[in-house]
XYZ file of N, CA, C and O in Angstrom:
552
model
N 97.196 153.621 97.197
C 95.312 153.495 96.323
C 94.834 152.835 97.581
O 93.936 152.662 98.019
N 96.075 151.996 97.917
C 94.844 150.736 99.106
C 94.291 152.388 100.863
O 92.880 152.322 100.830
N 94.399 153.510 99.808
C 94.431 154.406 101.427
C 92.993 154.791 100.540
O 91.783 155.477 101.556
N 93.298 155.473 99.185
C 92.045 155.400 98.901
C 90.473 154.413 98.914
O 89.274 155.136 99.363
N 91.062 153.488 98.901
C 89.442 152.206 99.033
C 89.643 151.999 100.079
O 88.311 152.205 100.630
N 90.244 151.982 101.854
C 89.235 152.837 102.863
C 88.769 153.780 103.135
O 88.125 153.571 103.517
N 88.997 155.049 102.849
C 88.567 155.495 102.657
C 86.804 155.648 101.991
O 85.642 156.113 102.502
N 87.324 155.541 100.742
C 86.156 155.266 100.367
C 85.217 154.212 100.863
O 84.068 154.271 101.400
N 85.902 153.358 101.084
C 84.803 151.749 102.399
C 84.436 152.930 103.539
O 82.509 152.709 104.089
N 85.306 152.776 104.448
C 84.604 154.478 105.458
C 83.391 155.278 105.122
O 82.846 155.369 105.290
N 82.890 155.868 103.537
C 82.525 156.662 102.848
C 81.230 155.646 102.563
O 79.638 156.303 103.357
N 80.937 155.471 102.262
C 79.312 153.810 102.349
C 79.430 153.330 104.079
O 77.996 154.069 103.690
N 79.705 152.938 105.194
C 79.987 152.940 105.751
C 79.500 154.286 106.522
O 78.504 154.100 107.845
N 79.499 155.571 106.492
C 78.733 155.912 107.585
C 78.039 157.207 106.237
O 76.866 158.148 106.707
N 77.195 156.660 105.471
C 76.487 157.113 104.627
C 75.488 157.481 104.847
O 74.000 158.459 104.716
N 74.535 156.747 106.375
C 73.722 156.817 106.496
C 73.043 157.866 107.975
O 72.334 158.286 107.862
N 74.532 158.194 108.380
C 74.843 159.222 109.340
C 74.585 160.992 108.735
O 74.468 161.745 109.004
N 75.298 160.053 107.438
C 75.349 162.251 107.244
C 73.439 162.822 106.539
O 73.445 163.950 105.814
N 72.800 161.153 107.117
C 71.547 162.067 105.792
C 70.518 163.241 104.942
O 70.858 163.303 104.123
N 71.386 164.041 105.370
C 70.826 165.624 104.826
C 72.346 165.859 104.059
O 71.363 166.221 103.134
N 73.008 165.602 103.306
C 73.847 165.166 102.817
C 73.851 164.134 100.980
O 72.350 163.624 100.050
N 74.184 162.736 101.797
C 73.489 161.889 101.718
C 72.199 161.155 101.542
O 70.937 160.428 102.214
N 71.689 160.704 100.149
C 69.098 160.875 100.134
C 70.241 158.557 100.374
O 70.937 157.937 100.023
N 68.215 158.527 99.880
C 69.102 157.059 99.517
C 68.872 156.518 98.052
O 68.979 157.447 97.714
N 70.207 155.487 98.327
C 70.069 155.201 95.808
C 69.105 155.182 96.044
O 68.160 154.692 95.833
N 69.980 156.207 94.232
C 69.396 156.176 93.430
C 69.671 155.456 91.963
O 70.466 155.197 92.076
N 69.019 154.657 91.759
C 69.876 153.595 90.542
C 70.754 154.067 89.532
O 71.283 154.486 89.120
N 70.099 155.991 88.968
C 70.431 156.619 88.615
C 71.723 156.866 88.817
O 72.741 157.627 88.284
N 72.366 156.939 90.125
C 73.708 157.285 90.693
C 74.070 157.306 90.144
O 75.001 156.125 89.294
N 74.673 158.362 89.450
C 76.819 158.942 88.530
C 78.105 159.093 89.308
O 77.428 160.566 89.509
N 78.328 158.453 89.192
C 79.147 159.519 90.567
C 80.364 160.104 89.269
O 80.820 160.139 88.137
N 80.905 161.218 90.125
C 81.348 162.449 88.384
C 83.262 162.510 89.011
O 83.306 162.545 90.573
N 83.984 162.446 88.165
C 85.738 162.106 88.686
C 85.989 163.283 87.358
O 87.125 163.440 88.458
N 85.044 164.522 87.785
C 86.132 165.739 87.761
C 85.842 166.189 88.942
O 85.694 167.594 88.863
N 86.788 165.930 89.826
C 86.959 167.145 90.941
C 88.921 166.933 91.684
O 89.778 166.415 90.724
N 89.359 168.024 91.423
C 90.072 168.711 92.207
C 90.434 168.933 93.547
O 89.400 169.779 94.103
N 91.157 168.565 94.182
C 91.769 168.524 95.982
C 92.581 169.538 95.787
O 93.625 169.312 95.475
N 92.283 170.714 96.208
C 93.490 171.881 96.867
C 93.547 172.119 98.460
O 92.687 171.477 99.140
N 95.268 172.407 99.377
C 94.926 172.228 100.031
C 95.385 174.118 101.233
O 96.483 174.699 99.881
N 95.292 174.504 101.603
C 95.203 175.936 101.699
C 95.741 175.831 102.817
O 97.621 175.032 102.635
N 95.261 176.768 103.605
C 95.911 177.277 104.914
C 96.198 175.398 105.719
O 95.022 175.029 105.834
N 97.318 175.796 106.382
C 97.187 174.293 106.699
C 97.989 173.231 106.321
O 98.697 173.093 105.617
N 98.166 172.479 107.501
C 98.797 170.883 106.859
C 98.748 170.281 105.614
O 97.055 170.157 105.377
N 98.804 169.638 104.733
C 98.685 168.724 103.718
C 98.587 167.673 104.280
O 99.088 166.819 104.094
N 97.576 167.513 103.646
C 96.797 166.034 104.646
C 96.640 164.799 102.639
O 96.593 165.651 102.193
N 96.222 163.961 103.621
C 95.522 162.669 102.197
C 94.175 163.037 102.701
O 93.866 163.182 103.432
N 93.820 162.143 101.658
C 92.183 162.107 100.976
C 91.672 161.730 99.733
O 92.249 161.644 98.933
N 90.743 161.707 100.578
C 89.654 161.534 98.858
C 89.248 162.184 98.516
O 88.197 163.063 100.042
N 87.515 162.716 97.654
C 86.888 163.143 97.576
C 86.157 162.764 96.634
O 86.057 162.076 95.830
N 84.967 162.801 96.303
C 83.464 161.936 95.179
C 82.535 162.822 95.511
O 82.635 163.545 95.853
N 81.672 162.988 93.382
C 80.574 164.278 93.314
C 79.794 162.685 92.901
O 80.268 162.550 92.401
N 78.697 163.952 92.935
C 77.416 162.798 92.091
C 76.025 164.220 91.823
O 76.296 164.813 93.597
N 75.767 163.298 91.832
C 74.314 164.069 90.892
C 72.826 163.904 90.748
O 73.121 162.499 90.392
N 71.807 163.021 91.851
C 70.859 162.695 92.053
C 69.816 163.059 92.831
O 70.092 164.061 93.509
N 68.190 162.906 92.430
C 67.981 163.447 93.066
C 67.327 165.184 93.013
O 67.473 165.546 94.432
N 67.794 165.475 92.036
C 67.635 167.331 91.653
C 69.457 168.249 92.389
O 69.465 169.485 92.537
N 70.151 166.655 93.450
C 71.442 168.094 94.081
C 72.496 166.755 94.243
O 72.608 166.113 93.080
N 73.364 168.222 93.528
C 74.345 168.013 94.168
C 75.370 168.001 94.643
O 75.454 168.144 95.999
N 75.863 165.926 94.852
C 76.483 165.523 96.711
C 77.751 165.852 96.377
O 78.813 165.469 95.224
N 78.575 166.825 97.440
C 80.166 166.476 97.618
C 80.851 166.017 98.477
O 79.985 166.354 99.768
N 81.689 164.172 98.646
C 81.998 163.659 100.252
C 83.459 163.596 99.739
O 84.087 162.611 98.511
N 84.216 163.275 100.620
C 84.975 162.696 101.319
C 86.048 162.780 102.286
O 85.226 162.566 103.697
N 87.452 162.427 102.316
C 87.844 162.534 103.861
C 89.352 163.867 103.617
O 88.813 163.407 103.268
N 89.534 163.477 104.837
C 90.944 163.982 104.880
C 91.610 163.189 106.337
O 91.251 163.500 107.388
N 92.446 162.786 105.678
C 93.653 162.105 106.750
C 95.226 161.783 106.816
O 95.418 162.754 105.708
N 95.989 161.150 107.170
C 96.961 160.950 107.254
C 97.183 159.542 108.248
O 96.485 159.632 108.626
N 98.424 158.532 107.469
C 98.889 157.031 108.740
C 99.089 157.877 109.848
O 99.153 157.293 110.497
N 99.160 159.191 110.241
C 99.638 159.337 111.757
C 98.731 159.796 112.866
O 98.707 159.835 114.069
N 97.983 159.894 111.596
C 96.604 161.089 112.646
C 95.502 159.884 113.316
O 95.201 158.290 112.215
N 94.553 160.270 113.744
C 93.548 158.953 114.748
C 92.601 160.046 114.652
O 92.221 161.792 114.700
N 91.042 159.332 114.702
C 89.493 160.351 114.508
C 89.782 161.166 115.664
O 90.332 161.149 116.613
N 89.192 162.099 115.096
C 89.161 163.774 115.644
C 90.465 164.660 116.024
O 89.592 164.934 116.365
N 91.024 163.851 115.240
C 92.440 164.602 115.880
C 92.636 165.746 114.254
O 92.679 167.076 114.173
N 91.818 165.707 113.126
C 91.955 166.808 112.112
C 90.300 167.738 111.977
O 89.324 167.300 112.979
N 90.940 169.300 112.340
C 89.140 170.055 112.679
C 89.715 171.169 111.415
O 90.598 170.515 110.527
N 88.349 171.318 111.687
C 88.423 173.285 110.221
C 87.136 172.889 109.135
O 85.971 172.049 109.860
N 87.928 172.981 107.966
C 87.102 173.439 107.071
C 87.137 173.146 106.316
O 88.673 172.598 105.399
N 86.301 172.604 104.805
C 86.328 172.451 103.382
C 85.523 173.569 102.664
O 84.139 173.685 102.749
N 86.289 173.808 101.542
C 85.250 174.466 100.851
C 84.964 174.216 99.159
O 86.413 173.539 98.179
N 83.760 174.124 99.277
C 83.671 173.788 97.793
C 83.583 174.670 96.834
O 82.525 175.233 96.917
N 84.247 174.208 95.743
C 83.216 175.391 94.171
C 82.970 174.477 93.107
O 83.661 173.680 92.530
N 81.928 175.034 92.852
C 81.339 173.687 90.884
C 82.043 175.326 90.098
O 81.981 175.981 90.214
N 82.421 174.830 89.011
C 82.566 175.728 88.593
C 82.644 175.315 87.234
O 81.612 174.018 86.479
N 81.918 176.315 86.248
C 81.134 175.849 84.928
C 82.511 175.242 84.098
O 84.213 175.342 84.395
N 82.003 175.114 82.631
C 82.869 174.914 81.511
C 84.576 175.908 81.340
O 84.879 175.417 81.101
N 83.824 176.510 81.550
C 84.269 177.953 81.095
C 85.584 178.354 82.398
O 86.168 179.480 82.100
N 85.313 177.512 83.964
C 86.092 177.837 85.054
C 85.864 178.852 85.820
O 86.779 179.357 86.581
N 84.767 179.322 85.854
C 83.812 180.382 86.504
C 83.277 179.190 88.116
O 82.331 178.526 87.294
N 83.284 180.116 88.837
C 82.282 179.835 90.159
C 81.404 179.907 89.764
O 80.839 180.757 90.044
N 80.457 178.143 89.803
C 78.555 178.432 89.641
C 77.781 178.540 90.840
O 77.317 179.379 90.827
N 78.125 177.443 91.574
C 78.049 177.655 93.158
C 79.579 177.688 94.378
O 80.673 176.329 93.736
N 79.291 177.925 95.546
C 80.184 177.905 96.213
C 79.294 177.153 98.151
O 78.548 177.705 97.579
N 80.315 176.115 98.916
C 80.231 175.506 100.078
C 80.760 176.307 100.641
O 81.938 175.192 100.302
N 80.297 175.535 102.284
C 82.051 175.636 102.372
C 81.225 174.028 103.827
O 79.444 174.679 104.352
N 81.563 172.898 104.027
C 81.746 172.265 104.576
C 82.661 171.715 105.253
O 83.544 171.873 105.102
N 81.568 171.724 107.285
C 83.633 171.149 107.806
C 83.854 170.360 108.686
O 82.760 168.481 107.550
N 84.466 169.470 108.907
C 85.064 168.116 108.559
C 84.720 167.976 110.162
O 84.356 168.589 110.792
N 84.157 166.021 109.962
C 83.313 165.450 110.673
C 83.775 164.540 111.559
O 84.882 163.735 110.404
N 83.456 164.158 112.304
C 84.684 162.917 112.575
C 83.714 161.550 112.362
O 81.792 161.507 111.962
N 83.974 160.763 111.883
C 83.237 159.660 111.390
C 82.764 158.391 111.729
O 83.377 158.420 112.741
N 81.325 157.962 112.107
C 80.937 157.644 112.815
C 81.127 156.188 113.204
O 81.277 155.654 114.130
N 81.805 155.388 112.108
C 82.580 153.822 112.412
C 83.839 154.034 112.642
O 84.606 154.592 112.499
N 84.148 153.150 112.770
C 86.518 152.735 113.504
C 86.526 152.883 112.892
O 88.166 152.709 112.660
N 85.980 152.028 111.965
C 86.807 151.225 110.776
C 86.349 152.903 109.080
O 85.750 152.244 108.085
N 87.711 152.593 108.699
C 89.275 152.810 108.861
C 89.901 153.511 110.281
O 89.450 154.517 109.644
N 90.829 153.306 110.832
C 91.201 153.836 111.260
C 92.124 155.692 111.371
O 92.378 156.419 111.936
N 92.671 154.804 110.358
C 92.836 156.598 109.309
C 92.410 156.652 109.254
O 92.373 158.851 108.499
N 90.583 156.991 108.374
C 90.203 158.110 108.390
C 89.705 158.479 109.413
O 89.097 158.997 110.190
N 90.924 160.201 109.303
C 90.228 161.336 110.081
C 89.146 161.793 110.464
O 88.166 162.280 111.166
N 88.940 162.624 108.856
C 87.531 163.586 109.654
C 87.069 163.067 108.007
O 87.462 162.871 106.753
N 85.316 163.616 107.979
C 84.838 163.379 106.696
C 83.709 164.429 106.317
O 83.912 165.394 107.226
N 83.614 164.830 105.163
C 83.271 165.971 105.244
C 82.308 165.234 103.388
O 82.157 165.068 102.952
N 81.291 166.472 103.822
C 80.570 166.505 102.489
C 79.334 167.852 103.054
O 78.746 168.419 103.008
N 79.073 167.994 101.422
C 78.199 169.232 100.468
C 77.364 168.950 100.002
O 77.451 168.745 98.839
N 76.014 169.436 100.101
C 74.705 169.296 99.181
C 74.497 170.805 98.499
O 74.149 171.740 99.162
N 74.381 170.516 97.453
C 73.658 171.842 96.191
C 72.302 171.651 96.445
O 73.454 170.628 94.725
N 71.786 171.651 96.123
C 70.203 171.471 95.741
C 69.433 172.375 93.849
O 69.088 173.357 93.729
N 70.481 171.942 93.452
C 70.548 172.582 91.518
C 71.446 171.738 91.484
O 72.200 171.169 91.406
N 70.951 171.471 89.852
C 71.327 171.503 88.524
C 72.466 171.723 87.761
O 72.511 172.957 87.895
N 73.807 171.291 88.407
C 75.003 171.478 87.787
C 74.699 171.836 86.684
O 74.376 171.372 85.195
N 75.634 172.840 86.425
C 76.206 173.596 84.754
C 76.401 172.127 83.302
O 76.950 171.841 84.052
N 76.952 172.174 82.078
C 77.279 171.487 81.597
C 78.454 171.821 81.465
O 79.558 172.664 81.666
N 78.709 170.854 81.446
C 81.046 171.051 81.710
C 81.478 171.251 82.551
O 82.558 171.825 83.378
N 80.614 171.037 84.429
C 81.352 171.105 85.519
C 82.232 170.677 85.501
O 82.636 169.385 85.325
N 82.797 170.884 87.562
C 83.407 170.294 87.967
C 83.322 170.756 88.831
O 83.814 171.830 88.840
N 84.218 169.905 89.565
C 84.294 170.281 91.501
C 86.261 171.239 92.093
O 86.229 169.904 91.691
N 86.196 172.196 92.395
C 87.588 172.376 93.218
C 86.900 172.387 95.079
O 86.360 173.019 95.246
N 87.581 171.404 95.297
C 87.600 171.468 97.111
C 89.122 171.619 98.013
O 90.055 171.304 97.286
N 88.691 173.042 98.267
C 89.521 173.411 98.280
C 89.881 173.297 100.699
O 89.272 173.886 100.799
N 91.270 172.896 100.678
C 90.923 172.256 102.545
C 91.887 173.104 103.152
O 92.649 173.414 102.829
N 91.101 173.348 104.522
C 91.860 174.407 105.576
C 91.405 173.062 106.637
O 91.156 173.367 107.825
N 92.794 172.664 106.909
C 92.515 171.703 108.029
C 93.645 172.087 109.782
O 94.395 173.024 108.735
N 93.043 172.013 110.263
C 93.976 172.134 112.043
C 94.192 170.478 112.216
O 92.928 169.780 112.404
N 95.142 170.710 112.996
C 95.568 168.787 113.282
C 95.905 169.676 114.829
O 95.650 170.060 115.201
N 95.060 168.562 115.508
C 94.719 168.514 117.584
C 95.725 167.751 118.080
O 95.196 166.117 117.223
N 96.843 168.057 118.214
C 96.959 166.710 119.171
C 96.757 166.164 120.755
O 96.964 167.683 121.151
N 96.724 166.038 120.833
C 96.161 165.528 121.511
C 97.076 164.717 122.810
O 96.091 162.937 124.064
N 98.399 164.857 122.521
C 99.145 163.985 123.417
C 99.272 164.223 124.202
O 99.178 164.773 125.459
């Protein structure tokens, strides 16, 4: 739980850096919690995912981390699928992992963000499939 709180803190701190993904705060912003993270090829790490719909865009962002990893060690991408109420893929996007701008928290090894410029269908949910690689710089 503490790892998720630190990850959320890091996301708030880097929201300005994400520019094209996260816009100016909207008073009507509502976080959507119906998300699922899956781990495809590569190591299974820890992480967080959040979604929201604001100003005509669906935003999906999160972290990929592990206690033993440092910034810059996780590379790869996440596939973001938005499903409709029947479970069919409505939209898909690919988000490359990036290094967080801030050094706090040190456990936030990578962040990702996807923006879909459309209103999701009723009953939507998000499935994020991760494809991380860990760069060992020892």
